[in-house]
PDB file of C-alpha atoms in Angstrom:
ATOM      1  CA  VAL P   1     -52.829 -69.917   6.064  1.00 90.00           C
ATOM      2  CA  GLN P   2     -50.877 -67.895   4.474  1.00 94.00           C
ATOM      3  CA  LEU P   3     -48.126 -65.516   6.053  1.00 97.00           C
ATOM      4  CA  VAL P   4     -45.948 -62.239   4.431  1.00 97.00           C
ATOM      5  CA  GLU P   5     -43.320 -60.747   6.709  1.00 97.00           C
ATOM      6  CA  SER P   6     -41.833 -57.180   5.926  1.00 97.00           C
ATOM      7  CA  GLY P   7     -40.130 -54.610   7.715  1.00 97.00           C
ATOM      8  CA  GLY P   8     -36.479 -55.954   7.555  1.00 96.00           C
ATOM      9  CA  GLY P   9     -33.605 -53.746   6.736  1.00 97.00           C
ATOM     10  CA  SER P  10     -30.339 -52.710   8.064  1.00 97.00           C
ATOM     11  CA  VAL P  11     -29.982 -50.747  11.053  1.00 98.00           C
ATOM     12  CA  GLN P  12     -26.739 -49.517  13.618  1.00 98.00           C
ATOM     13  CA  ALA P  13     -25.950 -51.708  16.793  1.00 98.00           C
ATOM     14  CA  GLY P  14     -28.485 -49.948  19.401  1.00 98.00           C
ATOM     15  CA  GLY P  15     -31.288 -48.635  16.463  1.00 98.00           C
ATOM     16  CA  SER P  16     -34.632 -49.847  16.026  1.00 98.00           C
ATOM     17  CA  LEU P  17     -36.736 -51.574  13.649  1.00 98.00           C
ATOM     18  CA  ARG P  18     -40.645 -53.137  13.541  1.00 98.00           C
ATOM     19  CA  LEU P  19     -41.189 -56.395  11.837  1.00 98.00           C
ATOM     20  CA  SER P  20     -44.799 -56.899  10.609  1.00 98.00           C
ATOM     21  CA  CYS P  21     -46.499 -59.948   9.449  1.00 98.00           C
ATOM     22  CA  ALA P  22     -49.560 -60.043   7.480  1.00 97.00           C
ATOM     23  CA  ALA P  23     -51.369 -63.857   8.022  1.00 95.00           C
ATOM     24  CA  SER P  24     -54.347 -64.658   5.170  1.00 91.00           C
ATOM     25  CA  GLY P  25     -56.409 -67.929   4.091  1.00 85.00           C
ATOM     26  CA  TYR P  26     -58.435 -68.126   7.229  1.00 81.00           C
ATOM     27  CA  THR P  27     -61.557 -67.052   9.149  1.00 74.00           C
ATOM     28  CA  ALA P  28     -61.493 -66.373  12.843  1.00 73.00           C
ATOM     29  CA  SER P  29     -63.480 -69.753  13.367  1.00 76.00           C
ATOM     30  CA  SER P  30     -61.784 -71.751  11.039  1.00 78.00           C
ATOM     31  CA  TYR P  31     -59.496 -74.931  11.861  1.00 76.00           C
ATOM     32  CA  TYR P  32     -56.913 -73.626  10.824  1.00 76.00           C
ATOM     33  CA  SER P  33     -57.398 -69.914  12.313  1.00 81.00           C
ATOM     34  CA  PRO P  34     -54.154 -69.315  14.287  1.00 87.00           C
ATOM     35  CA  TYR P  35     -54.036 -69.977  18.711  1.00 92.00           C
ATOM     36  CA  CYS P  36     -50.038 -69.588  18.747  1.00 95.00           C
ATOM     37  CA  MET P  37     -48.542 -67.101  16.419  1.00 96.00           C
ATOM     38  CA  GLY P  38     -44.534 -66.284  16.837  1.00 97.00           C
ATOM     39  CA  TRP P  39     -41.207 -64.492  15.526  1.00 98.00           C
ATOM     40  CA  PHE P  40     -38.316 -67.047  14.989  1.00 98.00           C
ATOM     41  CA  ARG P  41     -34.784 -65.743  13.558  1.00 98.00           C
ATOM     42  CA  GLN P  42     -32.336 -68.061  11.494  1.00 98.00           C
ATOM     43  CA  ALA P  43     -28.374 -66.705  11.152  1.00 96.00           C
ATOM     44  CA  PRO P  44     -25.435 -68.142   8.634  1.00 92.00           C
ATOM     45  CA  GLY P  45     -24.671 -70.996   9.896  1.00 94.00           C
ATOM     46  CA  LYS P  46     -26.658 -71.492  12.983  1.00 96.00           C
ATOM     47  CA  GLN P  47     -30.075 -73.397  13.766  1.00 97.00           C
ATOM     48  CA  ARG P  48     -33.681 -71.807  13.808  1.00 97.00           C
ATOM     49  CA  GLU P  49     -34.884 -70.345  17.317  1.00 98.00           C
ATOM     50  CA  GLY P  50     -38.002 -68.656  18.745  1.00 98.00           C
ATOM     51  CA  VAL P  51     -37.850 -65.095  19.561  1.00 98.00           C
ATOM     52  CA  ALA P  52     -41.164 -64.346  20.737  1.00 98.00           C
ATOM     53  CA  THR P  53     -44.408 -65.936  20.644  1.00 98.00           C
ATOM     54  CA  ILE P  54     -48.223 -64.751  21.903  1.00 97.00           C
ATOM     55  CA  ASP P  55     -51.161 -66.597  22.217  1.00 95.00           C
ATOM     56  CA  LYS P  56     -54.680 -66.246  21.096  1.00 92.00           C
ATOM     57  CA  GLU P  57     -55.677 -64.023  24.208  1.00 92.00           C
ATOM     58  CA  GLY P  58     -51.943 -62.440  24.190  1.00 94.00           C
ATOM     59  CA  SER P  59     -50.423 -63.577  26.526  1.00 96.00           C
ATOM     60  CA  THR P  60     -46.537 -63.366  25.221  1.00 97.00           C
ATOM     61  CA  SER P  61     -43.285 -65.434  25.816  1.00 97.00           C
ATOM     62  CA  TYR P  62     -39.605 -63.873  25.266  1.00 98.00           C
ATOM     63  CA  ALA P  63     -36.602 -65.217  24.289  1.00 98.00           C
ATOM     64  CA  ASP P  64     -34.143 -64.464  27.063  1.00 98.00           C
ATOM     65  CA  SER P  65     -31.873 -62.542  24.802  1.00 97.00           C
ATOM     66  CA  VAL P  66     -34.140 -60.061  23.794  1.00 98.00           C
ATOM     67  CA  LYS P  67     -36.792 -59.434  27.012  1.00 97.00           C
ATOM     68  CA  GLY P  68     -36.195 -55.994  27.467  1.00 97.00           C
ATOM     69  CA  ARG P  69     -35.737 -55.134  23.772  1.00 98.00           C
ATOM     70  CA  PHE P  70     -38.229 -56.508  21.939  1.00 98.00           C
ATOM     71  CA  THR P  71     -41.952 -56.431  22.156  1.00 98.00           C
ATOM     72  CA  ILE P  72     -44.144 -58.825  19.892  1.00 98.00           C
ATOM     73  CA  SER P  73     -47.808 -58.214  19.438  1.00 97.00           C
ATOM     74  CA  LYS P  74     -51.174 -58.255  16.830  1.00 96.00           C
ATOM     75  CA  ASP P  75     -53.809 -56.524  15.501  1.00 95.00           C
ATOM     76  CA  THR P  76     -56.600 -59.358  14.866  1.00 91.00           C
ATOM     77  CA  ALA P  77     -58.419 -56.463  12.862  1.00 91.00           C
ATOM     78  CA  LYS P  78     -55.743 -56.888  10.707  1.00 93.00           C
ATOM     79  CA  ASN P  79     -54.967 -60.158  10.959  1.00 93.00           C
ATOM     80  CA  THR P  80     -51.373 -58.934  11.466  1.00 96.00           C
ATOM     81  CA  LEU P  81     -48.234 -59.398  14.051  1.00 97.00           C
ATOM     82  CA  TYR P  82     -45.551 -57.279  14.704  1.00 98.00           C
ATOM     83  CA  LEU P  83     -42.051 -56.936  16.321  1.00 98.00           C
ATOM     84  CA  GLN P  84     -40.584 -53.848  17.625  1.00 98.00           C
ATOM     85  CA  MET P  85     -37.604 -54.681  17.990  1.00 98.00           C
ATOM     86  CA  ASP P  86     -35.324 -52.109  20.176  1.00 98.00           C
ATOM     87  CA  SER P  87     -31.695 -51.932  20.946  1.00 98.00           C
ATOM     88  CA  LEU P  88     -30.317 -53.945  18.316  1.00 98.00           C
ATOM     89  CA  LYS P  89     -27.391 -55.702  18.309  1.00 98.00           C
ATOM     90  CA  PRO P  90     -24.944 -57.411  15.695  1.00 97.00           C
ATOM     91  CA  GLU P  91     -25.839 -60.629  17.270  1.00 97.00           C
ATOM     92  CA  ASP P  92     -29.687 -59.815  15.980  1.00 98.00           C
ATOM     93  CA  THR P  93     -28.504 -59.564  12.398  1.00 98.00           C
ATOM     94  CA  ALA P  94     -30.586 -63.213  11.089  1.00 98.00           C
ATOM     95  CA  MET P  95     -33.367 -64.380   8.932  1.00 98.00           C
ATOM     96  CA  TYR P  96     -36.418 -63.524  10.689  1.00 98.00           C
ATOM     97  CA  SER P  97     -39.662 -65.736  10.016  1.00 98.00           C
ATOM     98  CA  CYS P  98     -43.169 -65.447  11.116  1.00 98.00           C
ATOM     99  CA  ALA P  99     -45.057 -68.387  12.115  1.00 98.00           C
ATOM    100  CA  ALA P 100     -48.547 -69.612  13.447  1.00 96.00           C
ATOM    101  CA  ASP P 101     -50.225 -73.220  14.258  1.00 93.00           C
ATOM    102  CA  PRO P 102     -53.774 -73.844  15.176  1.00 88.00           C
ATOM    103  CA  LEU P 103     -53.572 -76.178  17.767  1.00 88.00           C
ATOM    104  CA  PHE P 104     -53.851 -74.756  21.368  1.00 87.00           C
ATOM    105  CA  GLN P 105     -51.092 -74.689  23.661  1.00 87.00           C
ATOM    106  CA  VAL P 106     -50.881 -73.931  27.430  1.00 87.00           C
ATOM    107  CA  ARG P 107     -47.794 -71.370  26.586  1.00 91.00           C
ATOM    108  CA  CYS P 108     -46.908 -71.291  23.059  1.00 95.00           C
ATOM    109  CA  SER P 109     -43.536 -72.558  22.418  1.00 95.00           C
ATOM    110  CA  LEU P 110     -40.748 -70.983  21.147  1.00 97.00           C
ATOM    111  CA  ARG P 111     -39.609 -74.580  19.654  1.00 97.00           C
ATOM    112  CA  PRO P 112     -39.953 -73.340  15.481  1.00 97.00           C
ATOM    113  CA  ALA P 113     -40.675 -77.827  15.129  1.00 96.00           C
ATOM    114  CA  GLU P 114     -44.227 -76.775  16.922  1.00 95.00           C
ATOM    115  CA  TYR P 115     -45.086 -74.402  14.114  1.00 96.00           C
ATOM    116  CA  THR P 116     -46.911 -74.887  10.717  1.00 95.00           C
ATOM    117  CA  PHE P 117     -47.268 -72.711   8.887  1.00 96.00           C
ATOM    118  CA  TRP P 118     -44.213 -69.988   7.678  1.00 97.00           C
ATOM    119  CA  GLY P 119     -43.623 -67.383   5.935  1.00 97.00           C
ATOM    120  CA  GLN P 120     -40.304 -66.382   3.476  1.00 97.00           C
ATOM    121  CA  GLY P 121     -39.029 -64.395   6.204  1.00 97.00           C
ATOM    122  CA  THR P 122     -37.035 -60.898   6.226  1.00 98.00           C
ATOM    123  CA  GLN P 123     -33.931 -60.169   6.549  1.00 98.00           C
ATOM    124  CA  VAL P 124     -32.612 -57.913   9.292  1.00 98.00           C
ATOM    125  CA  THR P 125     -28.575 -56.618   9.644  1.00 98.00           C
ATOM    126  CA  VAL P 126     -27.314 -54.545  12.638  1.00 98.00           C
ATOM    127  CA  SER P 127     -23.938 -53.161  11.971  1.00 97.00           C
TER     128      SER P 127
END
């Protein structure tokens, strides 16, 4: 499974960005077809943290720090995951990565350790 993020950049506080994650290397029926996908971020000097996740049926989970501001979604036909980020704050500055895992989870975890496949990341800077 390959994951490629795009859409990062620099924005002023209060602005918006939309991140995309293109997934490939699997078919819908293959073992590696993701059940959970998510967005994670890591700021300099801090541990990687979960931002939002979505499962195969479309159920979502969000970190408290982004609830009401960020929206995770996916286009199954395009094998693409999105993160719409609104009302951005300086503390949202980080490297954002998407991740995927094929194993079933009752509720897709925000813990990075639960995910097998990772993209390279895209930088988001809010000033």
